[in-house]
Short mmCIF file of C-alpha atoms in Angstrom, two decimals:
data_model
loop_
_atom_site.label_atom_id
_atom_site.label_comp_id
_atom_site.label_asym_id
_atom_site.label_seq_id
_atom_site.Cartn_x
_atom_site.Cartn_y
_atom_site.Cartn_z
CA UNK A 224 16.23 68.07 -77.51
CA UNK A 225 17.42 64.86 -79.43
CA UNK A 226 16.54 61.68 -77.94
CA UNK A 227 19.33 59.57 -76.52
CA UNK A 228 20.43 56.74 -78.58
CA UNK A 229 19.75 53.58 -77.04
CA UNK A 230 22.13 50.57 -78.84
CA UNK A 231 20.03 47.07 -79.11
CA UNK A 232 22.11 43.94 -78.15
CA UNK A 233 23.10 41.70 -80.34
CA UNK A 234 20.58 38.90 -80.70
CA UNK A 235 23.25 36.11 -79.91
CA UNK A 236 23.43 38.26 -76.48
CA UNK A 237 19.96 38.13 -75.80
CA UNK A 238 19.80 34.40 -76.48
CA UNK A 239 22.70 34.06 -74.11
CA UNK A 240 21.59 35.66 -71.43
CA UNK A 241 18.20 33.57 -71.51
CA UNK A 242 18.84 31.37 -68.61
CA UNK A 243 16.95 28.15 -70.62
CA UNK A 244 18.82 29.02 -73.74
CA UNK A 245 22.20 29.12 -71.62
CA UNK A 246 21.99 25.88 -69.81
CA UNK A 247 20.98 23.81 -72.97
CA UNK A 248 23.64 25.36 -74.55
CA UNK A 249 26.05 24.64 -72.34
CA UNK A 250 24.58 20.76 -71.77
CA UNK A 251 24.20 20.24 -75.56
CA UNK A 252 28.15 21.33 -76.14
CA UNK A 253 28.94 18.97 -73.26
CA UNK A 254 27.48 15.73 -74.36
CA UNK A 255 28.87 16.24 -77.93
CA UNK A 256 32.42 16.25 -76.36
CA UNK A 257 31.50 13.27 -74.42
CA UNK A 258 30.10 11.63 -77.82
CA UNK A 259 32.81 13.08 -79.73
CA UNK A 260 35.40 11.52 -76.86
CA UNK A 261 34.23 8.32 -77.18
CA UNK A 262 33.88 8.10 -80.62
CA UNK A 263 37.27 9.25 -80.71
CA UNK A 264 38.29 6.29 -78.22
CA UNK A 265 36.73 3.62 -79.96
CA UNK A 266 37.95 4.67 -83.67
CA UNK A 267 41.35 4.45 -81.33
CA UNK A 268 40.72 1.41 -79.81
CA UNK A 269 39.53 -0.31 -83.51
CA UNK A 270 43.04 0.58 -85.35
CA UNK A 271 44.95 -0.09 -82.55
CA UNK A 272 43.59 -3.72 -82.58
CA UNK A 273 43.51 -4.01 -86.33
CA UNK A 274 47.23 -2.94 -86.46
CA UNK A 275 47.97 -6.04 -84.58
CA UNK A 276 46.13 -8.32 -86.28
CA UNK A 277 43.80 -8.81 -83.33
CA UNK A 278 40.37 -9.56 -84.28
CA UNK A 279 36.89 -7.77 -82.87
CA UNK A 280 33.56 -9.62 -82.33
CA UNK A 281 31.96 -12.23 -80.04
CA UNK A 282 32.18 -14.91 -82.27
CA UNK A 283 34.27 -16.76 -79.96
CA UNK A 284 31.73 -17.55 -78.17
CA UNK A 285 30.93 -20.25 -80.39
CA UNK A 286 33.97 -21.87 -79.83
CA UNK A 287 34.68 -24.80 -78.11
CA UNK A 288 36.02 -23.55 -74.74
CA UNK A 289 38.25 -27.10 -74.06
CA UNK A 290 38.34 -26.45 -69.86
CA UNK A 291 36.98 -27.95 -67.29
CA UNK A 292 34.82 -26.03 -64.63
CA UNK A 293 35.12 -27.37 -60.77
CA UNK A 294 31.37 -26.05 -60.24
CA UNK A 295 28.62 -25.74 -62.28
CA UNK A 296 25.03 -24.78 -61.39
CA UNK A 297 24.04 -26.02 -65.24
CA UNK A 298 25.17 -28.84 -67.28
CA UNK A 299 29.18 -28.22 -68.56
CA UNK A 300 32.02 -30.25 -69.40
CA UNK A 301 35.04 -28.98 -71.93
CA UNK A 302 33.29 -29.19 -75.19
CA UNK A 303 30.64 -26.48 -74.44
CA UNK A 304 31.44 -23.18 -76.34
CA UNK A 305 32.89 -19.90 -74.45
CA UNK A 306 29.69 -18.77 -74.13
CA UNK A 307 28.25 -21.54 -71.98
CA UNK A 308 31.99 -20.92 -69.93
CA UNK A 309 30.28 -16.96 -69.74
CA UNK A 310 26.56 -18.62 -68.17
CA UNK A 311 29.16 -20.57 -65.62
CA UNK A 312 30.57 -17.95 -64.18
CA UNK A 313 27.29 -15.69 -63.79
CA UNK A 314 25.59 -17.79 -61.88
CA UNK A 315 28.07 -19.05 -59.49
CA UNK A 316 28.92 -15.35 -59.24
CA UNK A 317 25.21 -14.53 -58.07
CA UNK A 318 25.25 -17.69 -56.04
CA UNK A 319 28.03 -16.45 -53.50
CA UNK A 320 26.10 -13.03 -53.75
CA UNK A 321 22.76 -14.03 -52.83
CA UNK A 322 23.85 -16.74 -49.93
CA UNK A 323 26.21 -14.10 -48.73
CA UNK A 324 23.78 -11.28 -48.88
CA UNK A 325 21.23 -13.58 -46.92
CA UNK A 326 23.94 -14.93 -44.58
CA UNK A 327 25.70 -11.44 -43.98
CA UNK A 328 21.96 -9.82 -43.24
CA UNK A 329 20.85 -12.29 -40.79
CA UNK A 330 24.59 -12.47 -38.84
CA UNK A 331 24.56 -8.37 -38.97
CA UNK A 332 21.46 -7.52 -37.40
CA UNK A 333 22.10 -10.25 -34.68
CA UNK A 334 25.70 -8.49 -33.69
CA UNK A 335 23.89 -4.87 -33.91
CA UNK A 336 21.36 -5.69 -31.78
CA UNK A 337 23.80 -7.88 -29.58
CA UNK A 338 25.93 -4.80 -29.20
CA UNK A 339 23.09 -2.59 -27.72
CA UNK A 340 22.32 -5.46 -25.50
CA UNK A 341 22.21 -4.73 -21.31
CA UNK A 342 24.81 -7.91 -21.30
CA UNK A 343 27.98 -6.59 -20.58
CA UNK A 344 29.71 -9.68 -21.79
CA UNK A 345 27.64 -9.94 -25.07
CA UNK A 346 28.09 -6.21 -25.97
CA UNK A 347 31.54 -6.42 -25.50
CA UNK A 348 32.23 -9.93 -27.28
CA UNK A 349 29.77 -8.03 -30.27
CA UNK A 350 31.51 -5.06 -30.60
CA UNK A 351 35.28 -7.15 -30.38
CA UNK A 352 33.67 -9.07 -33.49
CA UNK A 353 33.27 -5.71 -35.44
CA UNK A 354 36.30 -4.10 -34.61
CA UNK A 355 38.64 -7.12 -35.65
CA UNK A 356 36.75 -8.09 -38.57
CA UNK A 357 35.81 -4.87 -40.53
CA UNK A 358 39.34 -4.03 -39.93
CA UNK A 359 41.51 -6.86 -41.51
CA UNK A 360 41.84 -6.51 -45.15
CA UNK A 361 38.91 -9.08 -46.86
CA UNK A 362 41.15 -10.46 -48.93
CA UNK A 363 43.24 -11.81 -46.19
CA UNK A 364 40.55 -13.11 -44.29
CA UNK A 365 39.76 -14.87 -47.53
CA UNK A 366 42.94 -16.21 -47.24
CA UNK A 367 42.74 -17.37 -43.48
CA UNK A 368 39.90 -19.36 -43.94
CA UNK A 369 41.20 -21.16 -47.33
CA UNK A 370 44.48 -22.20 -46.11
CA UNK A 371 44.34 -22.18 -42.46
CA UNK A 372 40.90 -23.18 -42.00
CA UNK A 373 39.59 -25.59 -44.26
CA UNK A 374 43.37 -26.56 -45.65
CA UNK A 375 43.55 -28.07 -42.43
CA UNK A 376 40.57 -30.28 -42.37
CA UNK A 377 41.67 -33.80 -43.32
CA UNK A 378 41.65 -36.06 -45.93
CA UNK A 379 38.08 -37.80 -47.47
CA UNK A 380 39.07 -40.95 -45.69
CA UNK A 381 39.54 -39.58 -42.58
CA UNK A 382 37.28 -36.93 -42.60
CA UNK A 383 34.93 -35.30 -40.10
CA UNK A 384 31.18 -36.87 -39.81
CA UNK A 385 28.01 -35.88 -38.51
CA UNK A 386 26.11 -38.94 -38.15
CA UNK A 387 26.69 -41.01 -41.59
CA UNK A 388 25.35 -38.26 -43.74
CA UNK A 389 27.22 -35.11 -43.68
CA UNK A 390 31.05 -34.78 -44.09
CA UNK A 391 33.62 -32.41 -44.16
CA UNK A 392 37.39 -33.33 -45.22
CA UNK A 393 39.83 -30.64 -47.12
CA UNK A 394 38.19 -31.42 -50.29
CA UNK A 395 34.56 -29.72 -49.20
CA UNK A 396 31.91 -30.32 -47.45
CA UNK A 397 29.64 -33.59 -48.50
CA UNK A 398 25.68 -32.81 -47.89
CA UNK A 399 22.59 -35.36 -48.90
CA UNK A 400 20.88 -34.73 -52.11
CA UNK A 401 17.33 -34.42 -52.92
CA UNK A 402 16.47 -37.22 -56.07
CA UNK A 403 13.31 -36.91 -57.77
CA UNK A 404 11.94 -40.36 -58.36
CA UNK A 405 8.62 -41.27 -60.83
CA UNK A 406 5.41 -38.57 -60.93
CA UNK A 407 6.80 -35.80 -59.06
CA UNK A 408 4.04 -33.37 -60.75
CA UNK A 409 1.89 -33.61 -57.37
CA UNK A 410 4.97 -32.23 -55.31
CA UNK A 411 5.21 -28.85 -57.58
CA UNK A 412 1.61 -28.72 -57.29
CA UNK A 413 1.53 -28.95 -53.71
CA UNK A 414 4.42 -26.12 -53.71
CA UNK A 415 1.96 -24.06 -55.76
CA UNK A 416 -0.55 -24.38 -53.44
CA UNK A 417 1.56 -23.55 -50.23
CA UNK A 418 3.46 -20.76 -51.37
CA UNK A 419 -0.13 -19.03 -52.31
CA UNK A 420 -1.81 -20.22 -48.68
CA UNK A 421 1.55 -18.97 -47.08
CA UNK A 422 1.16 -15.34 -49.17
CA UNK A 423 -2.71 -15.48 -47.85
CA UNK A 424 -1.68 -15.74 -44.40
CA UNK A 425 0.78 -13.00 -45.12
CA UNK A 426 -1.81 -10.81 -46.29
CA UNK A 427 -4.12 -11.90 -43.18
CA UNK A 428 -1.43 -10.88 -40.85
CA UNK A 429 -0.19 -7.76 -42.51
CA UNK A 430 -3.17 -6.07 -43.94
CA UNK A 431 -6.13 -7.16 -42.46
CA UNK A 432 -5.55 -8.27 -38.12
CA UNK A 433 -2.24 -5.71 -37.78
CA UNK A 434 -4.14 -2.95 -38.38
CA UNK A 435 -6.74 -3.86 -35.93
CA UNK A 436 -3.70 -4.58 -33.03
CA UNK A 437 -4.05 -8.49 -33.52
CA UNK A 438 -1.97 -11.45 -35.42
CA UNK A 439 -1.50 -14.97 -36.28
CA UNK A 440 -0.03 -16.36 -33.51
CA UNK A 441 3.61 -18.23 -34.48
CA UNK A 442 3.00 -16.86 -38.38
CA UNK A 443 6.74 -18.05 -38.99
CA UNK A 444 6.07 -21.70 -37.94
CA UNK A 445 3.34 -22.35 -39.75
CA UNK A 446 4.98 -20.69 -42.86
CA UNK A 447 8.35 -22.93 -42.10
CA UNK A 448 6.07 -26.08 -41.60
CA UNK A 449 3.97 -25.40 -44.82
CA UNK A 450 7.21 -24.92 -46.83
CA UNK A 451 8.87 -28.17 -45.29
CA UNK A 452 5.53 -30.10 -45.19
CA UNK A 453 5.48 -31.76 -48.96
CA UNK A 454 8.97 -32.14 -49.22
CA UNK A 455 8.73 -34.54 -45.74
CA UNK A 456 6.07 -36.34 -47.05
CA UNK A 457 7.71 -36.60 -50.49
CA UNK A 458 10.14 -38.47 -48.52
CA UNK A 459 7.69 -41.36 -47.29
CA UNK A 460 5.74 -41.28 -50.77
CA UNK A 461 6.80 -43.98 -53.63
CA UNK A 462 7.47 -41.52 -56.75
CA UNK A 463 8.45 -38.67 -54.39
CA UNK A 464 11.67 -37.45 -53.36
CA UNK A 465 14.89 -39.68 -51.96
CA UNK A 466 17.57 -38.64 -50.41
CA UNK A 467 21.18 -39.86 -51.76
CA UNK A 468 23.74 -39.48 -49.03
CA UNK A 469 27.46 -39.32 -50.08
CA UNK A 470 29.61 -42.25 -49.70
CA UNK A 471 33.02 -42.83 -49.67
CA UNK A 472 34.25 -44.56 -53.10
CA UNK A 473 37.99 -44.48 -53.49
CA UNK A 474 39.87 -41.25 -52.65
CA UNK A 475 36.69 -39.77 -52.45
CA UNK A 476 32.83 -38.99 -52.06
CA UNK A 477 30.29 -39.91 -54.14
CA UNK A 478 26.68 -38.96 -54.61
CA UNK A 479 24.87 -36.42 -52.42
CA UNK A 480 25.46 -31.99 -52.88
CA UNK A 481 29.40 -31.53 -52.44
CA UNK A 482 30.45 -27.85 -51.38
CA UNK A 483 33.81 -27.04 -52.28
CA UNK A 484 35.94 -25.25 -50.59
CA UNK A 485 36.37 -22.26 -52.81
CA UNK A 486 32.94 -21.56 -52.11
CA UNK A 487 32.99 -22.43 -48.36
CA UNK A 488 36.23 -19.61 -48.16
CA UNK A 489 34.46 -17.49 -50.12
CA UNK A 490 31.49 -17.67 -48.63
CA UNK A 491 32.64 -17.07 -44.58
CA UNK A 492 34.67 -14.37 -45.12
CA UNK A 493 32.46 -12.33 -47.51
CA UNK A 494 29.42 -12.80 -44.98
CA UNK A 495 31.60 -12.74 -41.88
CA UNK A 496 33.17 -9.25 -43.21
CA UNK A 497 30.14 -7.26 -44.64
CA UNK A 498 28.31 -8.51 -41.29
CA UNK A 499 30.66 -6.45 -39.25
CA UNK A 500 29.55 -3.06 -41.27
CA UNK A 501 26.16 -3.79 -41.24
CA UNK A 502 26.10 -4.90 -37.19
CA UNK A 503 27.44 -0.90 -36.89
CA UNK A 504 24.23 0.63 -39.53
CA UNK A 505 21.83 -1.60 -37.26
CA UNK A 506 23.28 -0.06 -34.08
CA UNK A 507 23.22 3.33 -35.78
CA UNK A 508 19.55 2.71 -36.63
CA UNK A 509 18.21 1.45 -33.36
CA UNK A 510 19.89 4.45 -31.54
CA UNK A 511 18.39 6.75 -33.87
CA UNK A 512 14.90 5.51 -32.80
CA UNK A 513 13.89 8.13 -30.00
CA UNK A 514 13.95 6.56 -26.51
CA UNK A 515 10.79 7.56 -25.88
CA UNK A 516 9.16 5.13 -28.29
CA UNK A 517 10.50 2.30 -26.37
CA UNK A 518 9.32 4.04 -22.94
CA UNK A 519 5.68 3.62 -24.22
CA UNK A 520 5.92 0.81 -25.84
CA UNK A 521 7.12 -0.51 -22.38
CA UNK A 522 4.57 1.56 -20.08
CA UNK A 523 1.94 -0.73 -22.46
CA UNK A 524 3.26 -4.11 -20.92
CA UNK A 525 5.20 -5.07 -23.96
CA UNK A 526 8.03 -7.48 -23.86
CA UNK A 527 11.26 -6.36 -24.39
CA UNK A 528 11.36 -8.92 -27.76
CA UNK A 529 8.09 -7.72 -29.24
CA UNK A 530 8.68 -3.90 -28.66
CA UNK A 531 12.52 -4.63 -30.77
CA UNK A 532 10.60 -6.41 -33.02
CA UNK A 533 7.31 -3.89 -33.82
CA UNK A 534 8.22 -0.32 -32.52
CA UNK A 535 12.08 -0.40 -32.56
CA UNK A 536 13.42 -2.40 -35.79
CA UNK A 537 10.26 -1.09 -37.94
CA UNK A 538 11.91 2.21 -37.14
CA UNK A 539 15.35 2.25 -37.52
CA UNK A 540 14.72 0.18 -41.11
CA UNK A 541 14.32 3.74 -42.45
CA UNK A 542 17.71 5.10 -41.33
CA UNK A 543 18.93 1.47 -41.89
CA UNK A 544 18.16 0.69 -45.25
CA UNK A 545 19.97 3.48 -47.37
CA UNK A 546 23.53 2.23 -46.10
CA UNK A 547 22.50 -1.45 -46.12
CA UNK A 548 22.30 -0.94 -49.68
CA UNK A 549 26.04 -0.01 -50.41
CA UNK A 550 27.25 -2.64 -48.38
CA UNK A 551 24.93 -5.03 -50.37
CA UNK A 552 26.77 -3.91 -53.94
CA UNK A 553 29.88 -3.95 -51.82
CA UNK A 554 29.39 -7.34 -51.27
CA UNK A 555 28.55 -8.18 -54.99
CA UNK A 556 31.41 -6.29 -56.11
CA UNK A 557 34.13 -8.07 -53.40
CA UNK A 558 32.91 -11.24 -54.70
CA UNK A 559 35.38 -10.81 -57.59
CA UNK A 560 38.28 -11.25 -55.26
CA UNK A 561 37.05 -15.08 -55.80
CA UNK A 562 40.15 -15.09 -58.10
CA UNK A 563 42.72 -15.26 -55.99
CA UNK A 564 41.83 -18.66 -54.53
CA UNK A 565 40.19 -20.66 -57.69
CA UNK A 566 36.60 -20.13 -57.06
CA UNK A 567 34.84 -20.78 -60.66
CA UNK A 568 33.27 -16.84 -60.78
CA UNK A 569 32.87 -14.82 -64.04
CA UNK A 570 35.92 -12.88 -62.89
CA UNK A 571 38.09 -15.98 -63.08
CA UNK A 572 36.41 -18.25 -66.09
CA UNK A 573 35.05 -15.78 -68.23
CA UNK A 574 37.83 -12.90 -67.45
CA UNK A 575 40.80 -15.22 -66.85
CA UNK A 576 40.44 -18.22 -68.35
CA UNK A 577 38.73 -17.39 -71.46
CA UNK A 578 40.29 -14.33 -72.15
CA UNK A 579 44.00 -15.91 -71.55
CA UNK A 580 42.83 -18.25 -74.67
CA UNK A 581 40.67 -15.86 -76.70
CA UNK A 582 42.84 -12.95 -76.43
CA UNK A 583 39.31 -10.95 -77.10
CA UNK A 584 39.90 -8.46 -74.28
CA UNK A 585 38.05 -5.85 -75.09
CA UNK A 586 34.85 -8.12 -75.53
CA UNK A 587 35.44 -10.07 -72.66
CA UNK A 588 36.05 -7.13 -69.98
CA UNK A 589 33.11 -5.16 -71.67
CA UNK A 590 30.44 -8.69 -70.84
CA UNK A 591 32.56 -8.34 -67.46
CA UNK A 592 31.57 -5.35 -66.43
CA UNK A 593 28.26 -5.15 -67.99
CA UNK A 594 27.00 -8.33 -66.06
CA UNK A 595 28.83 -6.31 -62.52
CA UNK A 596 26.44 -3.42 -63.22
CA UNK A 597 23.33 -5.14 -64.26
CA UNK A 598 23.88 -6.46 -61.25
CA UNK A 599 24.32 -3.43 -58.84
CA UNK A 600 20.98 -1.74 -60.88
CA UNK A 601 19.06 -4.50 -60.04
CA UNK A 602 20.33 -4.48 -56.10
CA UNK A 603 19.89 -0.66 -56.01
CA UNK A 604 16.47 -0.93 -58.00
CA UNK A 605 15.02 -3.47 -55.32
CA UNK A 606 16.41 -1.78 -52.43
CA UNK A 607 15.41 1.65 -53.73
CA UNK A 608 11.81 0.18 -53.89
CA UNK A 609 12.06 -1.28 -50.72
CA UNK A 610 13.13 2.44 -48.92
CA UNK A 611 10.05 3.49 -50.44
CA UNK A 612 7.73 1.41 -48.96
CA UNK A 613 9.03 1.49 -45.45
CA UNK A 614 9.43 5.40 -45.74
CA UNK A 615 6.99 7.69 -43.67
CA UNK A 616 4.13 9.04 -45.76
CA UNK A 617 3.11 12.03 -44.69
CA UNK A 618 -0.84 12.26 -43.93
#
């Protein structure tokens, strides 16, 4: 009896059917079309530009920009280069997203926990506030408080005063300075010193008298007091600190920390808008905290205050955080819309200005969006890191 003829597949057949072999196949044919794509795009790109006579490079930002700038966190005027136009713009772009990240935080969590609240007139008037204001188009409220709000304030000669130091007219809002007079060396050396006793009371507090159910008593005053402590007595020190208040010279103010208005806009209705969103995550957090972990916490004789502040909020944070973090790039990434009513960003000196007089698009969009995602990575990077630690770890 003859033996039945069994037929050997093909050894490309075997090595497909490998599951390992298959998938890096099939990955290693994919990111060669990508590669090959791009490749293919920027060969594109590179004629297309050299057709035209268009130059490629960043040497234009060596070249003398010739604009002014309306605010400047470094030293500028019109005969820096394009590149110091390209620092400009960064940092008053992470200027409007840091103060509106802090200012959009702090105003959130105070409407979500207002709209929880046993006040029937204060949950109500909280949860008006988010339905109106997550639901108007940011750019228009952008626009409301630009030219209805502050374009209304009046002019610098009659504008409005608190006390003789502060003012506010349609041209910004007029703040004292700090001046550094003389030896000021002892007043960054007393700043050295607090900020390390204020991170050993931290430490104190957090890892050594929580765990054993105690704490420094009004930890947030004496951190406040220790931060405000040497600039006060910088004040009342020869070769300290003085403060320049503004003062009215001609058509306008002089001397002092001016806020324009750009920012001011900017500012309200970027921390007014992403507050609304993150009121609702806070609500969504605090409900998510079983009920029965405030029951306890009250049955222990806690106050309503301390039991929100170390059973409840500790709690939600972990549901909390994840979302937070969108609206957080959200935020950086709506700051762009500074644009559309002159606010010095990167968006509208770096992408508008300089490009309109460069004509080095391709360069200029490519820093644009590079500097928008270095950005988000870092956000999502700290606020990844941050989830982490206040995650439950299993014992």
């Amino acid at each position: 009896m003859t033996k039945p003829i069994v037929q050997r597949p093909h050894p490309v057949a075997r090595l497909w059917r490998d599951t390992r072999i298959r998938s890096f196949l099939i990955q290693g044919f994919l990111i060669l079309g990508l590669l090959a794509t791009g490749g293919w795009i920027i060969h594109n790109t590179l004629m297309n530009l050299e057709s035209r006579g268009i130059s490629t490079g960043f040497d234009f930002l060596s070249q003398q920009a010739g604009f002014g700038i309306i605010q400047s966190l470094v030293d500028y005027n019109e005969s820096h280069s394009f590149g110091k136009t390209f620092v400009v713009g960064v940092l008053n772009t992470l200027l409007v997203s840091v103060l509106g990240i802090v200012v959009a935080t702090i105003l959130g969590f105070l409407i979500g926990i207002a709209r929880l609240s046993s006040n029937w007139l204060l949950a109500r008037l909280a949860g008006a506030y988010i339905e109106i204001f997550r639901n108007i188009p940011l750019l228009l409220q952008i626009f409301f408080w630009y030219f209805a709000v502050l374009a209304a304030l009046p002019h610098p000669r009659q504008s409005l005063a608190l006390g003789d130091a502060i003012f506010m007219s349609v041209r910004g809002i007029y703040i004292p300075g700090p001046v550094m007079e003389g030896n000021t060396s002892w007043l960054i050396i007393s700043y050295v010193a607090v900020i390390g006793i204020c991170f050993s009371l931290w430490y104190l507090n957090r890892k050594i008298l929580n765990p054993k159910g105690r704490n420094i008593a009004g930890l947030v005053g004496w951190v406040g007091l220790l931060l405000v402590l040497p600039l006060l007595l910088g004040s009342f020190i020869d070769g300290g600190i003085s403060w320049e208040k503004p003062v009215l010279k001609g058509f306008n103010f002089t001397g002092g920390i001016a806020i324009i208005p750009e920012l001011c806009a900017l500012l309200m209705a970027l921390s007014i808008y992403t507050a609304a969103f993150i009121a609702e995550i806070v609500r969504a957090g605090i409900e998510s905290v079983s009920k029965g972990q405030k029951e306890a916490a009250t049955a222990l004789g806690l106050k309503p205050g301390v039991v929100l502040r170390l059973v409840i909020i500790p709690q939600a944070m972990r549901v909390v955080i994840p979302p937070l973090t969108s609206q957080y790039l959200n935020l950086v990434k709506n700051s762009s819309l500074a644009t559309a009513i002159g606010y010095p960003d990167l968006v509208n000196v770096f992408a508008g200005t300089t490009l309109n007089q460069t004509g080095q698009a391709v360069e200029v969009i490519s820093m644009t969006m590079a500097v928008y995602l270095l950005i988000s990575l870092l956000v999502s990077l700290f606020m990844n890191i941050y989830n982490k630690k206040m995650s439950l770890v299993e014992r």
